[in-house]
Tab-separated table of C-alpha atoms and ligand atoms in Angstrom:
chain	number	residue	atom	x	y	z
A	1	MET	CA	23.809	23.625	4.364
A	2	ARG	CA	21.209	20.850	4.003
A	3	SER	CA	22.375	17.427	5.257
A	4	ASP	CA	22.691	14.805	2.506
A	5	ARG	CA	21.149	12.039	4.628
A	6	ILE	CA	17.852	10.731	3.224
A	7	LEU	CA	15.062	8.968	5.124
A	8	ILE	CA	12.763	6.812	2.981
A	9	LEU	CA	9.448	5.927	4.582
A	10	GLY	CA	8.983	2.463	3.138
A	11	GLY	CA	6.953	-0.714	3.332
A	12	THR	CA	6.410	-0.912	-0.417
A	13	ARG	CA	8.179	-2.332	-3.424
A	14	ASP	CA	8.456	1.225	-4.779
A	15	ALA	CA	10.335	2.316	-1.657
A	16	ARG	CA	12.734	-0.591	-2.118
A	17	GLU	CA	13.421	0.339	-5.712
A	18	ILE	CA	13.959	3.990	-4.779
A	19	ALA	CA	16.439	2.981	-2.054
A	20	ASP	CA	18.261	0.629	-4.436
A	21	GLU	CA	18.643	3.377	-7.047
A	22	LEU	CA	19.708	6.059	-4.585
A	23	VAL	CA	22.252	3.786	-2.916
A	24	ALA	CA	23.610	2.777	-6.328
A	25	ALA	CA	23.995	6.498	-7.048
A	26	GLY	CA	26.087	6.861	-3.885
A	27	ARG	CA	23.436	8.537	-1.688
A	28	ASN	CA	23.329	8.263	2.099
A	29	VAL	CA	20.011	6.470	2.660
A	30	VAL	CA	18.113	4.940	5.570
A	31	THR	CA	14.805	3.174	4.897
A	32	SER	CA	12.225	2.966	7.655
A	33	LEU	CA	9.838	0.006	7.918
A	34	ALA	CA	6.846	-0.098	10.255
A	35	GLY	CA	7.705	-3.658	11.284
A	36	VAL	CA	4.370	-5.242	10.342
A	37	THR	CA	5.824	-7.755	7.871
A	38	GLU	CA	7.591	-10.729	9.454
A	39	GLN	CA	10.177	-11.320	6.730
A	40	PRO	CA	10.342	-8.172	4.634
A	41	VAL	CA	12.391	-8.034	1.446
A	42	LEU	CA	15.052	-5.516	2.450
A	43	PRO	CA	16.280	-2.599	0.338
A	44	SER	CA	19.907	-1.592	-0.206
A	45	GLY	CA	21.352	0.751	2.380
A	46	GLU	CA	20.597	1.129	6.040
A	47	VAL	CA	17.257	-0.057	7.447
A	48	ARG	CA	15.482	0.834	10.676
A	49	VAL	CA	12.331	-0.919	11.885
A	50	GLY	CA	9.351	0.181	14.005
A	51	GLY	CA	7.181	3.237	14.566
A	52	PHE	CA	8.769	6.558	15.509
A	53	GLY	CA	6.225	7.371	18.198
A	54	GLY	CA	4.006	9.847	16.372
A	55	VAL	CA	4.954	13.317	15.168
A	56	VAL	CA	7.038	14.074	18.265
A	57	GLY	CA	9.084	10.890	17.854
A	58	LEU	CA	9.596	11.472	14.148
A	59	LYS	CA	10.732	15.066	14.691
A	60	SER	CA	13.278	13.868	17.197
A	61	TYR	CA	14.472	11.099	14.847
A	62	LEU	CA	14.889	13.592	11.981
A	63	GLU	CA	16.850	16.000	14.149
A	64	SER	CA	19.114	13.480	15.863
A	65	GLY	CA	19.683	11.569	12.613
A	66	HIS	CA	20.561	14.773	10.704
A	67	ILE	CA	18.041	13.958	7.976
A	68	GLY	CA	18.039	16.494	5.137
A	69	LEU	CA	15.315	14.946	2.961
A	70	VAL	CA	12.361	12.623	3.642
A	71	ILE	CA	10.915	10.556	0.816
A	72	ASP	CA	7.424	9.316	1.641
A	73	ALA	CA	7.143	6.080	-0.357
A	74	THR	CA	4.549	4.467	1.892
A	75	HIS	CA	1.552	2.604	0.518
A	76	PRO	CA	-1.263	4.850	-0.805
A	77	PHE	CA	-3.463	3.627	2.091
A	78	ALA	CA	-0.867	4.353	4.805
A	79	ALA	CA	-2.378	7.786	5.418
A	80	ARG	CA	-1.442	8.198	9.049
A	81	MET	CA	2.285	7.905	8.395
A	82	SER	CA	2.033	10.416	5.534
A	83	VAL	CA	0.187	12.952	7.691
A	84	GLN	CA	2.731	12.542	10.501
A	85	ALA	CA	5.627	12.913	8.059
A	86	PHE	CA	4.071	16.105	6.719
A	87	GLU	CA	3.571	17.574	10.183
A	88	ALA	CA	7.039	16.634	11.471
A	89	CYS	CA	8.879	17.874	8.369
A	90	HIS	CA	6.852	21.076	8.262
A	91	ALA	CA	7.509	21.786	11.953
A	92	ILE	CA	11.317	21.561	11.680
A	93	GLY	CA	11.856	22.587	8.065
A	94	VAL	CA	12.968	19.247	6.599
A	95	LEU	CA	12.253	18.784	2.903
A	96	LEU	CA	9.557	16.180	2.112
A	97	ILE	CA	8.716	14.646	-1.259
A	98	ARG	CA	6.472	11.678	-2.101
A	99	PHE	CA	6.378	8.786	-4.486
A	100	GLU	CA	2.757	8.235	-5.478
A	101	ARG	CA	1.857	5.461	-7.880
A	102	SER	CA	-1.025	6.194	-10.198
A	103	PRO	CA	-4.356	4.736	-9.147
A	104	TRP	CA	-5.997	2.015	-11.234
A	105	VAL	CA	-8.633	3.244	-13.670
A	106	ALA	CA	-11.635	1.224	-14.881
A	107	GLY	CA	-11.749	0.201	-18.543
A	108	GLU	CA	-14.950	0.334	-20.549
A	109	ASP	CA	-15.590	-3.404	-20.032
A	110	ASP	CA	-15.203	-3.153	-16.262
A	111	ASP	CA	-18.025	-3.089	-13.724
A	112	TRP	CA	-16.633	-1.104	-10.786
A	113	THR	CA	-18.486	0.342	-7.808
A	114	TYR	CA	-16.458	2.893	-5.848
A	115	SER	CA	-16.523	2.964	-2.054
A	116	PRO	CA	-15.044	5.557	0.305
A	117	SER	CA	-14.182	2.910	2.903
A	118	ALA	CA	-13.964	-0.821	3.506
A	119	ALA	CA	-17.027	-0.640	5.767
A	120	GLU	CA	-19.111	0.890	2.965
A	121	ALA	CA	-17.822	-1.642	0.458
A	122	ALA	CA	-18.759	-4.432	2.881
A	123	SER	CA	-22.310	-3.170	3.180
A	124	ALA	CA	-22.654	-2.749	-0.604
A	125	VAL	CA	-21.733	-6.359	-1.487
A	126	PRO	CA	-24.944	-8.197	-2.461
A	127	SER	CA	-26.301	-11.027	-0.354
A	128	GLY	CA	-25.087	-14.457	-1.443
A	129	ALA	CA	-21.863	-13.084	-2.967
A	130	ARG	CA	-18.723	-15.199	-2.960
A	131	VAL	CA	-15.990	-12.583	-2.518
A	132	LEU	CA	-12.291	-12.395	-3.237
A	133	LEU	CA	-11.241	-9.822	-0.610
A	134	THR	CA	-7.786	-8.297	-1.141
A	135	THR	CA	-7.858	-5.386	1.295
A	136	GLY	CA	-5.081	-6.925	3.425
A	137	ARG	CA	-5.128	-7.744	7.122
A	138	LYS	CA	-6.827	-4.504	8.166
A	139	ASP	CA	-10.521	-3.868	7.477
A	140	LEU	CA	-11.631	-7.516	7.602
A	141	GLN	CA	-14.234	-7.240	10.333
A	142	PRO	CA	-17.078	-5.580	8.370
A	143	PHE	CA	-16.866	-8.413	5.839
A	144	PHE	CA	-16.610	-11.137	8.478
A	145	ASP	CA	-19.647	-9.620	10.219
A	146	ARG	CA	-21.833	-10.337	7.179
A	147	GLN	CA	-23.265	-13.829	7.571
A	148	ASP	CA	-24.923	-13.762	4.143
A	149	ILE	CA	-21.678	-13.507	2.140
A	150	SER	CA	-18.637	-15.788	2.002
A	151	GLY	CA	-15.245	-15.851	0.372
A	152	ILE	CA	-11.496	-15.753	0.471
A	153	ALA	CA	-9.522	-13.010	2.221
A	154	ARG	CA	-5.985	-12.766	0.866
A	155	MET	CA	-3.141	-11.176	2.841
A	156	ILE	CA	0.624	-11.440	3.398
A	157	GLU	CA	0.668	-11.681	7.177
A	158	ALA	CA	-1.615	-13.667	9.490
A	159	SER	CA	-5.129	-12.324	10.001
A	160	PRO	CA	-5.460	-10.339	13.234
A	161	VAL	CA	-9.009	-11.717	13.623
A	162	ALA	CA	-10.182	-15.321	13.346
A	163	PRO	CA	-12.316	-15.797	10.237
A	164	PRO	CA	-15.861	-17.120	10.598
A	165	CYS	CA	-16.587	-20.488	8.946
A	166	ASN	CA	-17.876	-18.874	5.724
A	167	TRP	CA	-14.443	-17.246	5.097
A	168	GLN	CA	-11.071	-18.718	4.246
A	169	ILE	CA	-7.737	-16.900	4.719
A	170	LEU	CA	-5.205	-17.180	1.920
A	171	ARG	CA	-1.687	-16.057	2.859
A	172	GLU	CA	0.244	-15.073	-0.251
A	173	ARG	CA	2.752	-12.418	-1.233
A	174	PRO	CA	2.542	-10.490	-4.540
A	175	PRO	CA	3.232	-10.356	-7.434
A	176	PHE	CA	0.236	-12.339	-8.726
A	177	SER	CA	-0.163	-13.539	-12.305
A	178	PHE	CA	-3.200	-13.231	-14.564
A	179	ALA	CA	-3.359	-17.043	-14.988
A	180	GLY	CA	-3.099	-17.547	-11.225
A	181	GLU	CA	-5.876	-15.039	-10.512
A	182	LEU	CA	-8.157	-16.654	-13.106
A	183	THR	CA	-7.611	-20.074	-11.521
A	184	LEU	CA	-8.195	-18.723	-8.002
A	185	MET	CA	-11.466	-17.074	-9.078
A	186	SER	CA	-12.795	-20.055	-11.013
A	187	GLU	CA	-11.794	-22.754	-8.502
A	188	ASN	CA	-13.466	-20.798	-5.701
A	189	ALA	CA	-16.547	-19.713	-7.684
A	190	VAL	CA	-15.778	-16.064	-6.917
A	191	THR	CA	-18.651	-13.739	-7.882
A	192	HIS	CA	-17.265	-10.366	-6.627
A	193	LEU	CA	-13.862	-8.777	-6.063
A	194	VAL	CA	-13.271	-6.237	-3.290
A	195	THR	CA	-9.992	-4.329	-3.391
A	196	LYS	CA	-8.319	-1.072	-2.398
A	197	ASN	CA	-7.113	1.174	-5.198
A	198	ALA	CA	-3.444	0.492	-4.543
A	199	GLY	CA	-2.339	1.038	-8.146
A	200	GLY	CA	0.862	-0.460	-9.577
A	201	THR	CA	1.531	-3.624	-11.510
A	202	SER	CA	2.297	-6.261	-8.888
A	203	THR	CA	-1.346	-6.772	-7.839
A	204	ASN	CA	-3.373	-5.588	-10.842
A	205	ALA	CA	-3.777	-9.054	-12.434
A	206	LYS	CA	-6.892	-9.620	-10.308
A	207	LEU	CA	-8.560	-6.701	-12.102
A	208	LEU	CA	-7.721	-8.163	-15.508
A	209	ALA	CA	-9.022	-11.546	-14.357
A	210	ALA	CA	-12.218	-9.941	-13.024
A	211	ARG	CA	-12.689	-8.232	-16.396
A	212	GLU	CA	-12.159	-11.530	-18.208
A	213	ARG	CA	-14.673	-13.336	-15.987
A	214	LYS	CA	-17.105	-10.356	-15.951
A	215	ILE	CA	-16.896	-10.176	-12.169
A	216	PRO	CA	-18.089	-6.912	-10.554
A	217	VAL	CA	-15.456	-5.047	-8.537
A	218	PHE	CA	-15.931	-2.990	-5.378
A	219	MET	CA	-13.054	-0.493	-5.494
A	220	ILE	CA	-12.166	1.284	-2.240
A	221	ASN	CA	-10.951	4.804	-2.976
A	222	ARG	CA	-7.658	6.087	-1.600
A	223	PRO	CA	-7.581	8.215	1.537
A	224	SER	CA	-6.398	11.771	0.977
A	225	LYS	CA	-2.844	12.690	1.962
A	226	PRO	CA	-1.320	16.136	2.553
A	227	VAL	CA	-0.233	17.881	-0.625
A	228	VAL	CA	3.536	17.687	-1.177
A	229	ARG	CA	5.734	17.596	-4.278
A	230	SER	CA	4.992	14.131	-5.691
A	231	PHE	CA	6.381	11.853	-8.391
A	232	GLY	CA	4.706	8.975	-10.222
A	233	ALA	CA	7.901	7.589	-11.752
A	234	ILE	CA	10.862	6.375	-9.716
A	235	GLY	CA	13.414	7.666	-12.253
A	236	LYS	CA	11.975	11.187	-12.038
A	237	LEU	CA	12.024	11.163	-8.251
A	238	VAL	CA	15.623	9.938	-8.163
A	239	SER	CA	16.679	12.680	-10.610
A	240	ALA	CA	14.876	15.293	-8.531
A	241	VAL	CA	16.830	14.200	-5.426
A	242	GLY	CA	19.980	15.253	-7.269
A	243	GLY	CA	18.434	18.701	-7.688
A	244	VAL	CA	17.690	19.240	-4.009
A	245	LEU	CA	20.769	17.644	-2.418
A	246	SER	CA	24.370	18.287	-3.277
A	247	PRO	CA	26.040	15.265	-5.014
B	1	LIG	P1	-0.355	3.907	8.818
B	1	LIG	O1	-1.728	3.566	9.289
B	1	LIG	O2	-0.179	5.083	7.951
B	1	LIG	O3	0.624	4.075	10.060
B	1	LIG	C1	0.397	3.490	11.331
B	1	LIG	C2	1.630	3.668	12.176
B	1	LIG	O4	2.643	2.763	11.758
B	1	LIG	C3	2.256	5.052	12.069
B	1	LIG	O5	1.625	5.952	12.931
B	1	LIG	C4	3.704	4.760	12.417
B	1	LIG	O6	3.839	4.607	13.832
B	1	LIG	C5	3.908	3.386	11.842
B	1	LIG	N1	4.481	3.415	10.488
B	1	LIG	C6	3.834	3.350	9.298
B	1	LIG	N2	4.703	3.339	8.277
B	1	LIG	C7	5.938	3.391	8.832
B	1	LIG	C8	7.234	3.383	8.313
B	1	LIG	N3	7.469	3.298	6.986
B	1	LIG	N4	8.290	3.456	9.181
B	1	LIG	C9	8.061	3.523	10.519
B	1	LIG	N5	6.839	3.502	11.061
B	1	LIG	C10	5.784	3.444	10.237
B	1	LIG	O7	0.291	2.650	8.065
B	1	LIG	P2	-0.320	1.189	7.784
B	1	LIG	O8	-1.435	1.315	6.821
B	1	LIG	O9	-0.499	0.501	9.110
B	1	LIG	O10	0.911	0.545	7.009
B	1	LIG	C11	2.080	0.177	7.716
B	1	LIG	C12	3.205	-0.002	6.717
B	1	LIG	O11	2.836	-1.008	5.779
B	1	LIG	C13	3.496	1.264	5.917
B	1	LIG	O12	4.874	1.484	5.944
B	1	LIG	C14	2.994	0.990	4.521
B	1	LIG	O13	3.839	1.541	3.533
B	1	LIG	C15	2.988	-0.534	4.463
B	1	LIG	N6	1.863	-1.055	3.667
B	1	LIG	C16	0.585	-0.678	3.962
B	1	LIG	C17	-0.463	-1.164	3.208
B	1	LIG	C18	-1.889	-0.728	3.481
B	1	LIG	O14	-2.782	-1.197	2.766
B	1	LIG	N7	-2.141	0.135	4.458
B	1	LIG	C19	-0.214	-2.050	2.161
B	1	LIG	C20	1.107	-2.430	1.872
B	1	LIG	C21	2.135	-1.920	2.652
B	1	LIG	P3	4.339	5.803	14.782
B	1	LIG	O15	3.173	6.720	14.930
B	1	LIG	O16	4.745	5.110	16.030
B	1	LIG	O17	5.502	6.492	14.113
């Protein structure tokens, strides 16, 4: 019989909400965090922190922890963890499902340029641009390498690289409001927004503010992840868990 112990691969608000709902429903849940955030908001239930040590480490964790179901609720750009989860679960026959928030979609008044990577977005930004960069603490270097653009790079944790003098680091944690994003853009004379297509509602106010101020957006497309049974609504995923595990 399948074990009823669930591992949630977390690091997102969605993962927290999934854990909260499953724990409230009486499920046996452990959430795993990579350990990159200094003071994470913790979900209900058990929490473990730190990498597993690749596919081999994850397989061993799943076996020794008697995990019957893995829920991949990592960020859409955390592709490595999703690939490793797929490979480990596939190798030892543990069930894997994913929560996948819908990507943001441009409206007819939006001016979006799509980029396959941060490096390509960095090279596409026009000279003289004053950028609001919200790609997080990874992927900063190609922007910092451009001496003909300047701006603000926003992230939760400290920047792993020192910014050059034409860039300012802004450490803030979502959610962000429409009014706040408008003020940030106008006070800093922002001319372009560069963001990853994270989807969701806690960080989409910048897109509404960019639309309002007619600011062009460079949108970095999501990396591909292995195909697994996926859910775009937390309620549906939680109900499906009831269908695959005994109560
Ligand atoms: P990643 O590139 O996919 O993974 C890098 C390594 O971090 C993995 O190989 C794994 O180490 C470890 N790891 C990642 N997620 C983990 C988890 N939930 N539990 C335990 N170990 C984990 O991930 P990332 O882009 O660095 O993101 C790290 C974490 O931050 C993720 O959990 C993600 O949900 C969250 N996050 C990411 C972003 C983003 O833009 N990338 C944004 C918001 C939140 P081992 O190989 O040692 O197992």
